[in-house]
Structure formats: structure tokens, C-alpha cells
PDB file of C-alpha atoms and ligand atoms in Angstrom:
ATOM      1  CA  MET A   1      -6.825  22.591  11.993  1.00 97.00           C
ATOM      2  CA  ILE A   2      -7.665  19.378  10.209  1.00 98.00           C
ATOM      3  CA  ARG A   3      -9.318  19.656   6.856  1.00 98.00           C
ATOM      4  CA  ARG A   4     -10.217  17.238   4.268  1.00 98.00           C
ATOM      5  CA  MET A   5      -7.486  17.260   1.232  1.00 98.00           C
ATOM      6  CA  THR A   6      -7.747  17.966  -2.291  1.00 98.00           C
ATOM      7  CA  THR A   7      -6.155  17.813  -5.466  1.00 98.00           C
ATOM      8  CA  ASP A   8      -4.933  21.112  -5.028  1.00 98.00           C
ATOM      9  CA  ASP A   9      -2.632  20.066  -2.298  1.00 98.00           C
ATOM     10  CA  ILE A  10      -1.075  17.043  -3.865  1.00 98.00           C
ATOM     11  CA  PRO A  11       2.393  18.914  -3.888  1.00 98.00           C
ATOM     12  CA  ALA A  12       2.057  19.918  -0.305  1.00 98.00           C
ATOM     13  CA  GLY A  13       1.856  16.013   0.107  1.00 98.00           C
ATOM     14  CA  MET A  14       4.562  15.627  -2.349  1.00 98.00           C
ATOM     15  CA  ARG A  15       6.514  17.601  -0.243  1.00 98.00           C
ATOM     16  CA  LEU A  16       5.518  16.411   2.972  1.00 98.00           C
ATOM     17  CA  LYS A  17       6.138  12.523   1.876  1.00 98.00           C
ATOM     18  CA  GLU A  18       9.537  13.396   0.500  1.00 98.00           C
ATOM     19  CA  THR A  19      10.606  14.578   3.779  1.00 98.00           C
ATOM     20  CA  ALA A  20      10.125  10.763   5.209  1.00 97.00           C
ATOM     21  CA  ASN A  21      12.136   9.737   1.864  1.00 97.00           C
ATOM     22  CA  TRP A  22       8.667   7.445   0.710  1.00 98.00           C
ATOM     23  CA  ASN A  23       8.494   6.642  -3.541  1.00 98.00           C
ATOM     24  CA  GLN A  24       4.910   7.202  -3.929  1.00 98.00           C
ATOM     25  CA  THR A  25       4.375   9.607  -7.118  1.00 98.00           C
ATOM     26  CA  ALA A  26       1.792  12.916  -7.443  1.00 98.00           C
ATOM     27  CA  GLN A  27      -0.611   9.883  -9.665  1.00 98.00           C
ATOM     28  CA  ASP A  28      -0.472   7.796  -6.084  1.00 98.00           C
ATOM     29  CA  TRP A  29      -2.118  10.883  -4.124  1.00 98.00           C
ATOM     30  CA  GLU A  30      -4.751  11.166  -7.033  1.00 98.00           C
ATOM     31  CA  ASN A  31      -5.408   7.938  -6.960  1.00 98.00           C
ATOM     32  CA  VAL A  32      -5.955   7.782  -3.260  1.00 98.00           C
ATOM     33  CA  LEU A  33      -8.069  10.853  -3.438  1.00 98.00           C
ATOM     34  CA  ALA A  34     -10.289   9.920  -6.051  1.00 98.00           C
ATOM     35  CA  LEU A  35     -11.058   6.100  -3.968  1.00 98.00           C
ATOM     36  CA  GLU A  36     -11.373   7.972  -1.261  1.00 98.00           C
ATOM     37  CA  PRO A  37     -12.133  11.658  -1.580  1.00 98.00           C
ATOM     38  CA  GLN A  38     -14.207  12.048   1.766  1.00 98.00           C
ATOM     39  CA  GLY A  39     -11.298  10.484   3.453  1.00 98.00           C
ATOM     40  CA  CYS A  40      -8.174  12.059   3.148  1.00 98.00           C
ATOM     41  CA  TRP A  41      -7.078  15.025   5.053  1.00 99.00           C
ATOM     42  CA  VAL A  42      -4.296  17.179   6.039  1.00 99.00           C
ATOM     43  CA  TYR A  43      -3.582  19.011   8.949  1.00 98.00           C
ATOM     44  CA  GLU A  44      -2.913  23.039   8.621  1.00 98.00           C
ATOM     45  CA  ALA A  45      -0.551  24.880  11.104  1.00 98.00           C
ATOM     46  CA  GLU A  46       0.954  28.666  10.410  1.00 96.00           C
ATOM     47  CA  GLY A  47      -0.981  29.046   7.066  1.00 96.00           C
ATOM     48  CA  LYS A  48       0.868  25.223   5.397  1.00 97.00           C
ATOM     49  CA  ILE A  49       0.033  21.876   5.312  1.00 98.00           C
ATOM     50  CA  VAL A  50       2.279  20.051   7.929  1.00 98.00           C
ATOM     51  CA  GLY A  51       0.718  16.738   8.257  1.00 98.00           C
ATOM     52  CA  SER A  52      -1.439  14.297   6.454  1.00 98.00           C
ATOM     53  CA  THR A  53      -3.240  10.748   6.728  1.00 98.00           C
ATOM     54  CA  THR A  54      -5.734   8.809   4.565  1.00 98.00           C
ATOM     55  CA  ALA A  55      -8.120   6.053   5.046  1.00 98.00           C
ATOM     56  CA  VAL A  56      -9.179   3.597   1.960  1.00 98.00           C
ATOM     57  CA  THR A  57     -12.404   1.957   2.670  1.00 98.00           C
ATOM     58  CA  TYR A  58     -13.410  -1.583   1.595  1.00 98.00           C
ATOM     59  CA  GLY A  59     -17.170  -1.200   1.632  1.00 97.00           C
ATOM     60  CA  GLU A  60     -17.761  -1.514   5.567  1.00 97.00           C
ATOM     61  CA  ASP A  61     -15.721  -4.568   6.008  1.00 98.00           C
ATOM     62  CA  LEU A  62     -12.507  -2.605   6.047  1.00 98.00           C
ATOM     63  CA  ALA A  63     -10.518   0.496   5.799  1.00 98.00           C
ATOM     64  CA  TRP A  64      -6.835   0.780   5.297  1.00 98.00           C
ATOM     65  CA  ILE A  65      -4.768   3.884   7.073  1.00 98.00           C
ATOM     66  CA  GLY A  66      -1.996   5.478   5.220  1.00 98.00           C
ATOM     67  CA  MET A  67      -0.300   8.328   4.347  1.00 98.00           C
ATOM     68  CA  VAL A  68       0.267   9.326   8.051  1.00 98.00           C
ATOM     69  CA  LEU A  69       3.117  12.008   8.026  1.00 98.00           C
ATOM     70  CA  VAL A  70       4.066  15.121   9.524  1.00 98.00           C
ATOM     71  CA  LEU A  71       6.988  17.680   8.675  1.00 98.00           C
ATOM     72  CA  PRO A  72      10.070  16.935  10.643  1.00 98.00           C
ATOM     73  CA  GLU A  73       9.614  20.031  12.637  1.00 98.00           C
ATOM     74  CA  TYR A  74       5.994  19.921  13.682  1.00 98.00           C
ATOM     75  CA  ARG A  75       6.723  16.652  15.289  1.00 98.00           C
ATOM     76  CA  GLY A  76       5.911  15.581  18.394  1.00 98.00           C
ATOM     77  CA  ARG A  77       2.877  18.047  18.994  1.00 98.00           C
ATOM     78  CA  GLY A  78       0.014  15.576  19.082  1.00 98.00           C
ATOM     79  CA  ILE A  79      -0.397  16.204  14.921  1.00 98.00           C
ATOM     80  CA  ALA A  80      -0.586  12.701  14.020  1.00 98.00           C
ATOM     81  CA  ARG A  81      -2.369  11.673  16.655  1.00 98.00           C
ATOM     82  CA  ALA A  82      -5.186  14.383  16.040  1.00 98.00           C
ATOM     83  CA  LEU A  83      -5.169  13.297  12.257  1.00 98.00           C
ATOM     84  CA  MET A  84      -5.557   9.521  13.508  1.00 98.00           C
ATOM     85  CA  GLU A  85      -8.294  10.016  15.857  1.00 98.00           C
ATOM     86  CA  HIS A  86     -10.277  12.143  13.045  1.00 98.00           C
ATOM     87  CA  ALA A  87      -9.661   9.386  10.712  1.00 98.00           C
ATOM     88  CA  LEU A  88     -10.761   6.315  13.391  1.00 98.00           C
ATOM     89  CA  ARG A  89     -13.957   8.862  14.236  1.00 98.00           C
ATOM     90  CA  TYR A  90     -14.903   9.123  10.165  1.00 98.00           C
ATOM     91  CA  LEU A  91     -14.492   5.570  10.047  1.00 98.00           C
ATOM     92  CA  ASP A  92     -16.437   4.533  13.083  1.00 98.00           C
ATOM     93  CA  ALA A  93     -19.177   6.879  11.605  1.00 97.00           C
ATOM     94  CA  ARG A  94     -19.236   4.967   8.991  1.00 97.00           C
ATOM     95  CA  GLY A  95     -19.968   1.938  10.465  1.00 98.00           C
ATOM     96  CA  VAL A  96     -16.640   0.308   8.956  1.00 98.00           C
ATOM     97  CA  LYS A  97     -16.000  -3.175  11.108  1.00 98.00           C
ATOM     98  CA  CYS A  98     -11.703  -3.381  10.624  1.00 98.00           C
ATOM     99  CA  VAL A  99      -9.390  -0.919  10.343  1.00 98.00           C
ATOM    100  CA  LYS A 100      -5.669  -1.760   9.958  1.00 98.00           C
ATOM    101  CA  LEU A 101      -2.481  -0.228   8.520  1.00 98.00           C
ATOM    102  CA  ASP A 102       1.288  -0.951   7.867  1.00 98.00           C
ATOM    103  CA  ALA A 103       3.278   0.669  10.755  1.00 98.00           C
ATOM    104  CA  THR A 104       7.057   2.333  10.372  1.00 98.00           C
ATOM    105  CA  ASP A 105       8.781   2.085  13.582  1.00 98.00           C
ATOM    106  CA  MET A 106       8.379   5.590  13.779  1.00 98.00           C
ATOM    107  CA  GLY A 107       4.801   5.212  13.442  1.00 98.00           C
ATOM    108  CA  ARG A 108       4.185   2.103  16.043  1.00 98.00           C
ATOM    109  CA  PRO A 109       4.167   3.794  19.148  1.00 98.00           C
ATOM    110  CA  LEU A 110       1.260   6.475  18.436  1.00 98.00           C
ATOM    111  CA  TYR A 111      -0.534   3.620  16.978  1.00 98.00           C
ATOM    112  CA  GLU A 112      -0.440   1.227  19.735  1.00 98.00           C
ATOM    113  CA  ARG A 113      -1.541   4.238  21.939  1.00 98.00           C
ATOM    114  CA  LEU A 114      -4.525   4.151  20.183  1.00 98.00           C
ATOM    115  CA  GLY A 115      -5.227   0.796  20.344  1.00 98.00           C
ATOM    116  CA  PHE A 116      -3.768  -0.972  17.297  1.00 98.00           C
ATOM    117  CA  VAL A 117      -1.878  -4.809  17.444  1.00 98.00           C
ATOM    118  CA  GLU A 118       0.801  -5.829  15.530  1.00 98.00           C
ATOM    119  CA  GLU A 119      -1.063  -9.205  13.335  1.00 97.00           C
ATOM    120  CA  THR A 120       1.856 -10.104  11.241  1.00 98.00           C
ATOM    121  CA  SER A 121       4.689  -8.454   9.540  1.00 98.00           C
ATOM    122  CA  ILE A 122       5.249  -6.989   6.352  1.00 98.00           C
ATOM    123  CA  GLU A 123       8.778  -6.619   4.358  1.00 98.00           C
ATOM    124  CA  ARG A 124       9.790  -4.301   1.901  1.00 98.00           C
ATOM    125  CA  TRP A 125      12.385  -5.655  -0.712  1.00 98.00           C
ATOM    126  CA  ALA A 126      14.582  -4.427  -3.181  1.00 97.00           C
ATOM    127  CA  GLY A 127      16.189  -5.597  -6.149  1.00 95.00           C
ATOM    128  CA  THR A 128      16.403  -5.475  -9.849  1.00 93.00           C
ATOM    129  CA  LEU A 129      14.877  -8.642 -11.550  1.00 82.00           C
ATOM    130  CA  ASN A 130      17.333 -11.330 -12.130  1.00 75.00           C
ATOM    131  CA  PRO A 131      17.230 -12.046 -16.129  1.00 68.00           C
ATOM    132  CA  THR A 132      18.858 -15.548 -15.005  1.00 57.00           C
ATOM    133  CA  SER A 133      15.992 -16.406 -13.454  1.00 55.00           C
ATOM    134  CA  PRO A 134      14.071 -19.521 -14.901  1.00 50.00           C
ATOM    135  CA  PRO A 135      12.639 -18.480 -17.943  1.00 50.00           C
ATOM    136  CA  ASP A 136       9.308 -18.632 -18.987  1.00 57.00           C
ATOM    137  CA  ASP A 137       7.831 -18.621 -22.473  1.00 55.00           C
ATOM    138  CA  LEU A 138       4.127 -19.448 -21.931  1.00 57.00           C
ATOM    139  CA  PRO A 139       1.838 -16.362 -22.874  1.00 56.00           C
ATOM    140  CA  VAL A 140       0.522 -14.231 -19.911  1.00 66.00           C
ATOM    141  CA  PRO A 141      -2.319 -11.821 -21.468  1.00 64.00           C
ATOM    142  CA  ALA A 142      -0.709  -8.109 -21.886  1.00 54.00           C
ATOM    143  CA  ALA A 143      -3.305  -6.490 -20.284  1.00 62.00           C
ATOM    144  CA  LEU A 144      -6.354  -6.794 -18.335  1.00 62.00           C
ATOM    145  CA  VAL A 145      -9.548  -6.623 -19.863  1.00 63.00           C
ATOM    146  CA  ASP A 146     -11.971  -7.593 -16.876  1.00 78.00           C
ATOM    147  CA  VAL A 147     -11.402  -6.444 -13.042  1.00 85.00           C
ATOM    148  CA  GLU A 148     -14.348  -8.761 -11.952  1.00 87.00           C
ATOM    149  CA  PRO A 149     -12.413 -12.204 -12.228  1.00 88.00           C
ATOM    150  CA  ILE A 150      -9.244 -10.761 -10.894  1.00 92.00           C
ATOM    151  CA  ALA A 151     -11.413  -8.803  -7.951  1.00 94.00           C
ATOM    152  CA  ALA A 152     -12.650 -12.336  -6.797  1.00 95.00           C
ATOM    153  CA  LEU A 153      -9.180 -13.867  -6.595  1.00 95.00           C
ATOM    154  CA  ASP A 154      -7.907 -10.949  -4.738  1.00 97.00           C
ATOM    155  CA  ARG A 155     -11.022 -10.856  -2.310  1.00 97.00           C
ATOM    156  CA  ALA A 156     -10.245 -14.390  -0.969  1.00 97.00           C
ATOM    157  CA  ALA A 157      -6.856 -13.523  -0.646  1.00 98.00           C
ATOM    158  CA  PHE A 158      -7.005 -10.134   0.742  1.00 98.00           C
ATOM    159  CA  GLY A 159     -10.443 -10.846   3.099  1.00 97.00           C
ATOM    160  CA  ALA A 160     -12.219  -7.848   1.526  1.00 98.00           C
ATOM    161  CA  ASP A 161     -13.499  -6.527  -1.504  1.00 97.00           C
ATOM    162  CA  ARG A 162     -10.635  -3.983  -3.389  1.00 97.00           C
ATOM    163  CA  SER A 163     -12.730  -4.227  -6.667  1.00 95.00           C
ATOM    164  CA  ARG A 164     -12.315  -0.072  -6.763  1.00 96.00           C
ATOM    165  CA  LEU A 165      -8.647  -0.088  -5.925  1.00 97.00           C
ATOM    166  CA  LEU A 166      -8.032  -2.662  -8.357  1.00 96.00           C
ATOM    167  CA  GLY A 167      -9.882  -0.804 -11.374  1.00 94.00           C
ATOM    168  CA  ARG A 168      -8.208   2.438 -10.247  1.00 95.00           C
ATOM    169  CA  LEU A 169      -4.640   0.871 -10.454  1.00 95.00           C
ATOM    170  CA  SER A 170      -5.648  -0.937 -13.799  1.00 92.00           C
ATOM    171  CA  GLU A 171      -7.530   2.256 -15.512  1.00 92.00           C
ATOM    172  CA  THR A 172      -4.009   4.564 -14.392  1.00 94.00           C
ATOM    173  CA  PHE A 173      -1.168   1.684 -14.744  1.00 94.00           C
ATOM    174  CA  PRO A 174      -2.869  -0.183 -18.114  1.00 90.00           C
ATOM    175  CA  GLN A 175       0.408  -1.736 -19.218  1.00 88.00           C
ATOM    176  CA  ASP A 176       1.283  -2.601 -15.427  1.00 91.00           C
ATOM    177  CA  ALA A 177      -1.651  -5.093 -15.043  1.00 91.00           C
ATOM    178  CA  HIS A 178      -1.469  -8.842 -16.174  1.00 89.00           C
ATOM    179  CA  TYR A 179      -3.640 -11.710 -15.371  1.00 89.00           C
ATOM    180  CA  LEU A 180      -3.663 -15.280 -15.853  1.00 88.00           C
ATOM    181  CA  PRO A 181      -6.173 -17.851 -14.637  1.00 87.00           C
ATOM    182  CA  GLY A 182      -5.686 -18.128 -11.083  1.00 91.00           C
ATOM    183  CA  GLY A 183      -3.852 -15.299 -10.803  1.00 93.00           C
ATOM    184  CA  TYR A 184      -2.911 -11.153 -11.425  1.00 94.00           C
ATOM    185  CA  LEU A 185      -0.022  -8.905 -10.884  1.00 94.00           C
ATOM    186  CA  MET A 186      -0.174  -4.935 -10.683  1.00 95.00           C
ATOM    187  CA  GLY A 187       2.602  -2.385 -10.739  1.00 96.00           C
ATOM    188  CA  ARG A 188       3.265   1.279 -11.273  1.00 97.00           C
ATOM    189  CA  PRO A 189       6.216   3.539 -11.148  1.00 97.00           C
ATOM    190  CA  GLY A 190       7.406   5.244  -8.245  1.00 98.00           C
ATOM    191  CA  VAL A 191       9.687   8.445  -7.744  1.00 97.00           C
ATOM    192  CA  ARG A 192      12.445   6.480  -7.581  1.00 95.00           C
ATOM    193  CA  GLU A 193      12.045   2.786  -7.529  1.00 97.00           C
ATOM    194  CA  TYR A 194       9.189   1.043  -9.956  1.00 97.00           C
ATOM    195  CA  PHE A 195       6.562  -0.656  -7.172  1.00 98.00           C
ATOM    196  CA  LEU A 196       5.907  -4.232  -8.404  1.00 97.00           C
ATOM    197  CA  GLY A 197       2.374  -5.546  -6.879  1.00 97.00           C
ATOM    198  CA  PRO A 198       0.069  -5.790  -5.733  1.00 97.00           C
ATOM    199  CA  CYS A 199       0.154  -9.838  -6.540  1.00 97.00           C
ATOM    200  CA  VAL A 200      -2.086 -12.334  -5.923  1.00 97.00           C
ATOM    201  CA  ALA A 201      -1.836 -16.406  -7.056  1.00 96.00           C
ATOM    202  CA  ASP A 202      -3.173 -19.611  -6.317  1.00 95.00           C
ATOM    203  CA  HIS A 203       0.038 -20.706  -6.487  1.00 94.00           C
ATOM    204  CA  ALA A 204       3.405 -19.748  -6.608  1.00 96.00           C
ATOM    205  CA  ALA A 205       4.403 -20.907 -10.021  1.00 93.00           C
ATOM    206  CA  GLY A 206       1.355 -18.774 -11.389  1.00 92.00           C
ATOM    207  CA  ALA A 207       3.168 -15.812  -9.412  1.00 94.00           C
ATOM    208  CA  ARG A 208       6.475 -16.611 -10.614  1.00 93.00           C
ATOM    209  CA  ARG A 209       4.972 -16.558 -14.338  1.00 90.00           C
ATOM    210  CA  LEU A 210       3.468 -13.139 -13.724  1.00 91.00           C
ATOM    211  CA  ILE A 211       6.655 -11.412 -12.317  1.00 92.00           C
ATOM    212  CA  ALA A 212       8.878 -13.148 -14.992  1.00 89.00           C
ATOM    213  CA  HIS A 213       6.729 -11.490 -17.452  1.00 85.00           C
ATOM    214  CA  CYS A 214       7.406  -8.044 -15.789  1.00 83.00           C
ATOM    215  CA  LEU A 215      11.160  -8.881 -17.248  1.00 73.00           C
ATOM    216  CA  SER A 216      10.314  -7.818 -20.659  1.00 74.00           C
ATOM    217  CA  GLN A 217       9.663  -5.111 -19.536  1.00 81.00           C
ATOM    218  CA  TYR A 218      11.542  -3.812 -16.756  1.00 89.00           C
ATOM    219  CA  ALA A 219      14.795  -5.890 -16.697  1.00 84.00           C
ATOM    220  CA  THR A 220      17.072  -3.267 -15.617  1.00 87.00           C
ATOM    221  CA  THR A 221      14.569  -1.013 -13.159  1.00 93.00           C
ATOM    222  CA  ARG A 222      15.382  -0.964  -9.653  1.00 96.00           C
ATOM    223  CA  MET A 223      11.708  -2.244  -7.878  1.00 96.00           C
ATOM    224  CA  PHE A 224      10.322  -2.519  -4.508  1.00 97.00           C
ATOM    225  CA  TRP A 225       8.224  -5.699  -3.752  1.00 98.00           C
ATOM    226  CA  ASP A 226       6.251  -5.684  -0.191  1.00 98.00           C
ATOM    227  CA  LEU A 227       5.689  -9.392   1.099  1.00 98.00           C
ATOM    228  CA  LEU A 228       4.251 -10.790   4.072  1.00 98.00           C
ATOM    229  CA  PRO A 229       7.039 -13.066   5.256  1.00 98.00           C
ATOM    230  CA  ALA A 230       4.361 -15.395   6.584  1.00 98.00           C
ATOM    231  CA  ASN A 231       4.259 -16.715   2.765  1.00 98.00           C
ATOM    232  CA  GLN A 232       7.117 -18.301   2.747  1.00 98.00           C
ATOM    233  CA  ASP A 233       6.926 -18.871  -1.185  1.00 98.00           C
ATOM    234  CA  ALA A 234       6.514 -15.353  -1.592  1.00 98.00           C
ATOM    235  CA  VAL A 235       9.771 -15.106  -0.130  1.00 98.00           C
ATOM    236  CA  ASP A 236      11.495 -18.233  -1.896  1.00 97.00           C
ATOM    237  CA  LEU A 237      10.622 -16.317  -5.027  1.00 96.00           C
ATOM    238  CA  ALA A 238      11.628 -12.480  -4.040  1.00 96.00           C
ATOM    239  CA  ARG A 239      14.806 -14.456  -3.086  1.00 96.00           C
ATOM    240  CA  SER A 240      14.938 -16.069  -6.795  1.00 93.00           C
ATOM    241  CA  PHE A 241      14.349 -13.416  -8.532  1.00 92.00           C
ATOM    242  CA  GLY A 242      17.544 -11.737  -6.763  1.00 92.00           C
ATOM    243  CA  PHE A 243      15.436  -9.533  -4.528  1.00 95.00           C
ATOM    244  CA  GLU A 244      16.846  -8.598  -0.720  1.00 97.00           C
ATOM    245  CA  PRO A 245      15.192  -7.920   2.526  1.00 98.00           C
ATOM    246  CA  GLN A 246      14.908  -4.233   3.273  1.00 98.00           C
ATOM    247  CA  ARG A 247      13.033  -2.948   5.521  1.00 97.00           C
ATOM    248  CA  LYS A 248      10.168  -4.647   8.200  1.00 98.00           C
ATOM    249  CA  LEU A 249       6.879  -3.155   9.177  1.00 98.00           C
ATOM    250  CA  ALA A 250       4.413  -4.040  11.276  1.00 98.00           C
ATOM    251  CA  ARG A 251       0.894  -5.173   9.851  1.00 98.00           C
ATOM    252  CA  MET A 252      -1.602  -3.647  12.876  1.00 98.00           C
ATOM    253  CA  THR A 253      -5.184  -3.813  13.228  1.00 98.00           C
ATOM    254  CA  LEU A 254      -7.296  -1.459  15.358  1.00 98.00           C
ATOM    255  CA  LYS A 255      -8.536  -4.002  18.590  1.00 98.00           C
ATOM    256  CA  GLY A 256     -12.182  -4.998  18.985  1.00 97.00           C
ATOM    257  CA  GLY A 257     -12.512  -4.687  14.906  1.00 97.00           C
ATOM    258  CA  VAL A 258     -14.276  -7.740  13.147  1.00 97.00           C
ATOM    259  CA  CYS A 259     -11.835  -8.654  10.649  1.00 97.00           C
ATOM    260  CA  GLN A 260     -12.857 -10.986   7.769  1.00 96.00           C
ATOM    261  CA  PRO A 261      -9.607 -13.557   7.237  1.00 95.00           C
ATOM    262  CA  GLY A 262      -7.565 -13.569   3.721  1.00 96.00           C
ATOM    263  CA  ASN A 263      -5.518 -16.209   2.426  1.00 98.00           C
ATOM    264  CA  VAL A 264      -1.775 -15.331   3.084  1.00 98.00           C
ATOM    265  CA  SER A 265      -0.559 -18.391   0.949  1.00 98.00           C
ATOM    266  CA  GLN A 266      -2.272 -16.479  -2.138  1.00 98.00           C
ATOM    267  CA  VAL A 267      -0.646 -13.444  -1.296  1.00 98.00           C
ATOM    268  CA  PHE A 268       2.503 -12.620  -3.912  1.00 98.00           C
ATOM    269  CA  ALA A 269       2.750  -8.908  -2.889  1.00 98.00           C
ATOM    270  CA  ALA A 270       1.097  -6.098  -1.189  1.00 98.00           C
ATOM    271  CA  ALA A 271      -1.065  -3.476  -2.772  1.00 98.00           C
ATOM    272  CA  GLY A 272       1.427  -0.426  -0.656  1.00 98.00           C
ATOM    273  CA  PHE A 273       1.490   0.361   2.389  1.00 98.00           C
ATOM    274  CA  GLU A 274      -1.279   2.975   1.908  1.00 98.00           C
ATOM    275  CA  TYR A 275      -3.691   0.314   0.818  1.00 98.00           C
ATOM    276  CA  GLY A 276      -2.744  -2.773   2.392  1.00 98.00           C
TER     277      GLY A 276
HETATM  278  C1  LIG B 301       5.180   9.031  13.182  1.00 88.87           C
HETATM  279  C2  LIG B 301       5.044  10.742  12.599  1.00 88.87           C
HETATM  280  C3  LIG B 301       3.449  10.735  11.677  1.00 88.87           C
HETATM  281  C4  LIG B 301       4.515  11.201  14.359  1.00 88.87           C
HETATM  282  O1  LIG B 301       3.875  12.144  14.191  1.00 88.87           O
HETATM  283  P1  LIG B 301       3.330  13.248  15.483  1.00 88.87           P
HETATM  284  O2  LIG B 301       2.706  14.486  15.030  1.00 88.87           O
HETATM  285  O3  LIG B 301       5.181  13.540  15.831  1.00 88.87           O
HETATM  286  O4  LIG B 301       2.605  12.197  16.533  1.00 88.87           O
HETATM  287  P2  LIG B 301       2.368  12.888  17.576  1.00 88.87           P
HETATM  288  O5  LIG B 301       2.937  13.784  18.304  1.00 88.87           O
HETATM  289  O6  LIG B 301       0.718  13.060  17.366  1.00 88.87           O
HETATM  290  O7  LIG B 301       2.170  11.670  18.814  1.00 88.87           O
HETATM  291  C5  LIG B 301       1.698  10.842  19.218  1.00 88.87           C
HETATM  292  C6  LIG B 301       1.691   9.611  20.528  1.00 88.87           C
HETATM  293  O8  LIG B 301       2.879   8.585  20.181  1.00 88.87           O
HETATM  294  C7  LIG B 301       3.566   8.654  20.745  1.00 88.87           C
HETATM  295  N1  LIG B 301       5.224   9.263  19.412  1.00 88.87           N
HETATM  296  C8  LIG B 301       5.277   9.464  18.599  1.00 88.87           C
HETATM  297  N2  LIG B 301       6.374   9.687  17.886  1.00 88.87           N
HETATM  298  C9  LIG B 301       7.264   8.422  18.334  1.00 88.87           C
HETATM  299  C10 LIG B 301       8.200   8.013  18.677  1.00 88.87           C
HETATM  300  N3  LIG B 301       9.022   7.890  17.468  1.00 88.87           N
HETATM  301  N4  LIG B 301       8.705   7.344  19.601  1.00 88.87           N
HETATM  302  C11 LIG B 301       7.737   6.950  20.630  1.00 88.87           C
HETATM  303  N5  LIG B 301       6.507   7.522  21.137  1.00 88.87           N
HETATM  304  C12 LIG B 301       6.037   8.061  19.691  1.00 88.87           C
HETATM  305  C13 LIG B 301       3.836  10.724  21.052  1.00 88.87           C
HETATM  306  O9  LIG B 301       4.734  10.254  22.546  1.00 88.87           O
HETATM  307  C14 LIG B 301       2.516  10.737  21.465  1.00 88.87           C
HETATM  308  O10 LIG B 301       2.238  10.004  22.619  1.00 88.87           O
HETATM  309  P3  LIG B 301       0.770  10.414  23.468  1.00 88.87           P
HETATM  310  O11 LIG B 301      -0.207  11.230  22.517  1.00 88.87           O
HETATM  311  O12 LIG B 301       0.691   9.560  24.425  1.00 88.87           O
HETATM  312  O13 LIG B 301       1.378  11.623  24.580  1.00 88.87           O
HETATM  313  C15 LIG B 301       5.889  10.949  12.185  1.00 88.87           C
HETATM  314  O14 LIG B 301       6.936  10.883  12.986  1.00 88.87           O
HETATM  315  C16 LIG B 301       6.274  10.945  10.925  1.00 88.87           C
HETATM  316  O15 LIG B 301       5.662  11.527   9.641  1.00 88.87           O
HETATM  317  N6  LIG B 301       7.151  10.334  10.717  1.00 88.87           N
HETATM  318  C17 LIG B 301       8.016  10.109   9.809  1.00 88.87           C
HETATM  319  C18 LIG B 301       6.955   9.161   8.505  1.00 88.87           C
HETATM  320  C19 LIG B 301       5.938   7.684   8.731  1.00 88.87           C
HETATM  321  O16 LIG B 301       6.603   6.893   9.567  1.00 88.87           O
HETATM  322  N7  LIG B 301       5.222   8.179   9.321  1.00 88.87           N
HETATM  323  C20 LIG B 301       4.448   6.851  10.035  1.00 88.87           C
HETATM  324  C21 LIG B 301       3.941   5.858   8.787  1.00 88.87           C
HETATM  325  S1  LIG B 301       3.233   4.778   9.680  1.00 88.87           S
END
């Protein structure tokens, strides 16, 4: 049975994502639920939660599917497919024009069967910010005061209005949201690695300043940094900070949708596989 997920289900959601060794925290589940209270579902079988799927919408322009998880002992029975079909019907009824997701190797065959095609690849890089990278002594505002300038930057780079997401992230992790003219960076803790991103900047030097600024807070913390290898500047930056590629996912789009283009050269770190 599929039903809407609520905050009471977060402990079950944490158990689900632990079986896949994912990095999200209870706060991450809370944020997805706050952003999309109608668009998060669980699958119940034998009196327990065995699967989940979320669909975060950015107005009617775009929805991002995430947290597609099924307990190992319940896999191969059509549960993820049922959850995905449920999510796609919901998005269709809401008139959402474009649906995307970041697919693991395990998820990809399911999404292909449902009509998703690869648009580009996205890579997870991991590392600890290298303190020998070029120092940057220019000041960066310590915290974000207003989400509007960053929402505008983000819209041009990402191709949809993520102001609600950015507002939520900067509210829940205020010490991890930084802005300078022409760029912003946010971050958040994970259960294991710190998650660096999203980061959008109109030039690589801005992204470098923002990320170098993190050194003051997180010099010895191991981090994940999800980037689009189509942006060579992002690859070069991650390497220069001492990060290494760890895994590759496929960024996929549902065929037949009408999607707004973004500007990949301004995307230096993604927001997370559940957000785009
Ligand atoms: C990916 C995952 C959610 C699939 O869940 P599931 O309930 O086993 O998937 P389903 O049983 O609904 O399978 C749906 C379809 O995909 C196919 N499929 C699923 N996993 C597959 C695999 N690894 N290889 C090939 N085909 C696969 C099934 O044969 C089925 O096809 P059909 O409907 O034409 O018969 C599950 O394996 C999982 O939780 N993995 C770990 C987390 C993860 O990677 N999630 C995906 C994030 S993008």
C-alpha cells in the first residue's frame, strides 16, 4: 500500500536509507517533507515501511524525484515501480512540465523502463578540503541575509526557481550558507560526510573563494561534493582542493517533458540527488 509520508515516518526513512548506505540525516528528510508535504510517499507491506519516493517540485516547471529506496528483502517485487508510477501520476495531475532525477546504477533500469533518458552525468567527489590550496583573504559574508539575490543566480544556472529550497536550506543550516556578488554556496552535515553544495557562481574564481572560505569552518572534515563533469571548471576546482571522484550517476529526464535549460558552466556543486 502506498501512502503519504509524514514526519512520524522519518525513523523508518532513516532505516531505509541506511540499507543503501546513504548520507542523509533526519533533518534532510524533514526538509524534503517540509518542501513537499504532499509529494513524499512510503510503501507499507506486512505492517512496516519497506519503500519510499519523494518528488520536490519547483513550481510547475520542474520536479525532482529522489529517495527511491526499497528494503533489500523487498526488492524485485515491483515496489519501486509502483512508487514511481504513483509519483509520476501526482506530478502529471499537478501539471508539472519536466521531471528529472539522478539515477544510481541500481535505479537506472527502472527509470529507463518508465521513459527516462540520460541528459548528462553527475559525479560524487569526496575529500577533505586541502589547506594548501591557494589562500583567499577576501572577505565573504558569513551568512546569508536575503535569499532573493541567490535565487536569481540559481534560477539562471539551474533552469528553475529553487527559492523555496534555498530558503529552507539557509534557514536550517544558517552557518553553512554564504554569498558573494555573483555566487553562493550552501552546505550541510551528513550522517558520515559533510555535504558541500549547492554552489552556483558566474565564474570559477567566485566559486573558489566561497569554497576556500569553508576551510575556516571545516578544514579537517571529510566531504562529498556532487558536480557535473560537463563543467570542466568545477572538475578542476574539486581536484585543486584535493577531492577525488568516487561514483558516477546518470542525470535523467522524463521523455516528452518541456524543460528549461540552465547554464552548466555556473553550476559548481549540485544540491543533492534528491534536489537536483
Ligand atoms: C533501485 C531500487 C529502488 C529498485 O527497487 P525494486 O522495488 O526492487 O524495483 P522494482 O521491483 O519495482 O523493479 C522495477 C523494474 O526495474 C527492473 N529492475 C529493478 N532493479 C533492477 C536492476 N538492478 N537491474 C535490472 N533491472 C532492474 C525490474 O526488473 C522491474 O522491471 P519490470 O517492471 O519491467 O519488471 C532498489 O534496488 C533500491 O532500493 N536500491 C538501493 C537504492 C537505490 O539505488 N535507489 C535508486 C536511487 S536513483
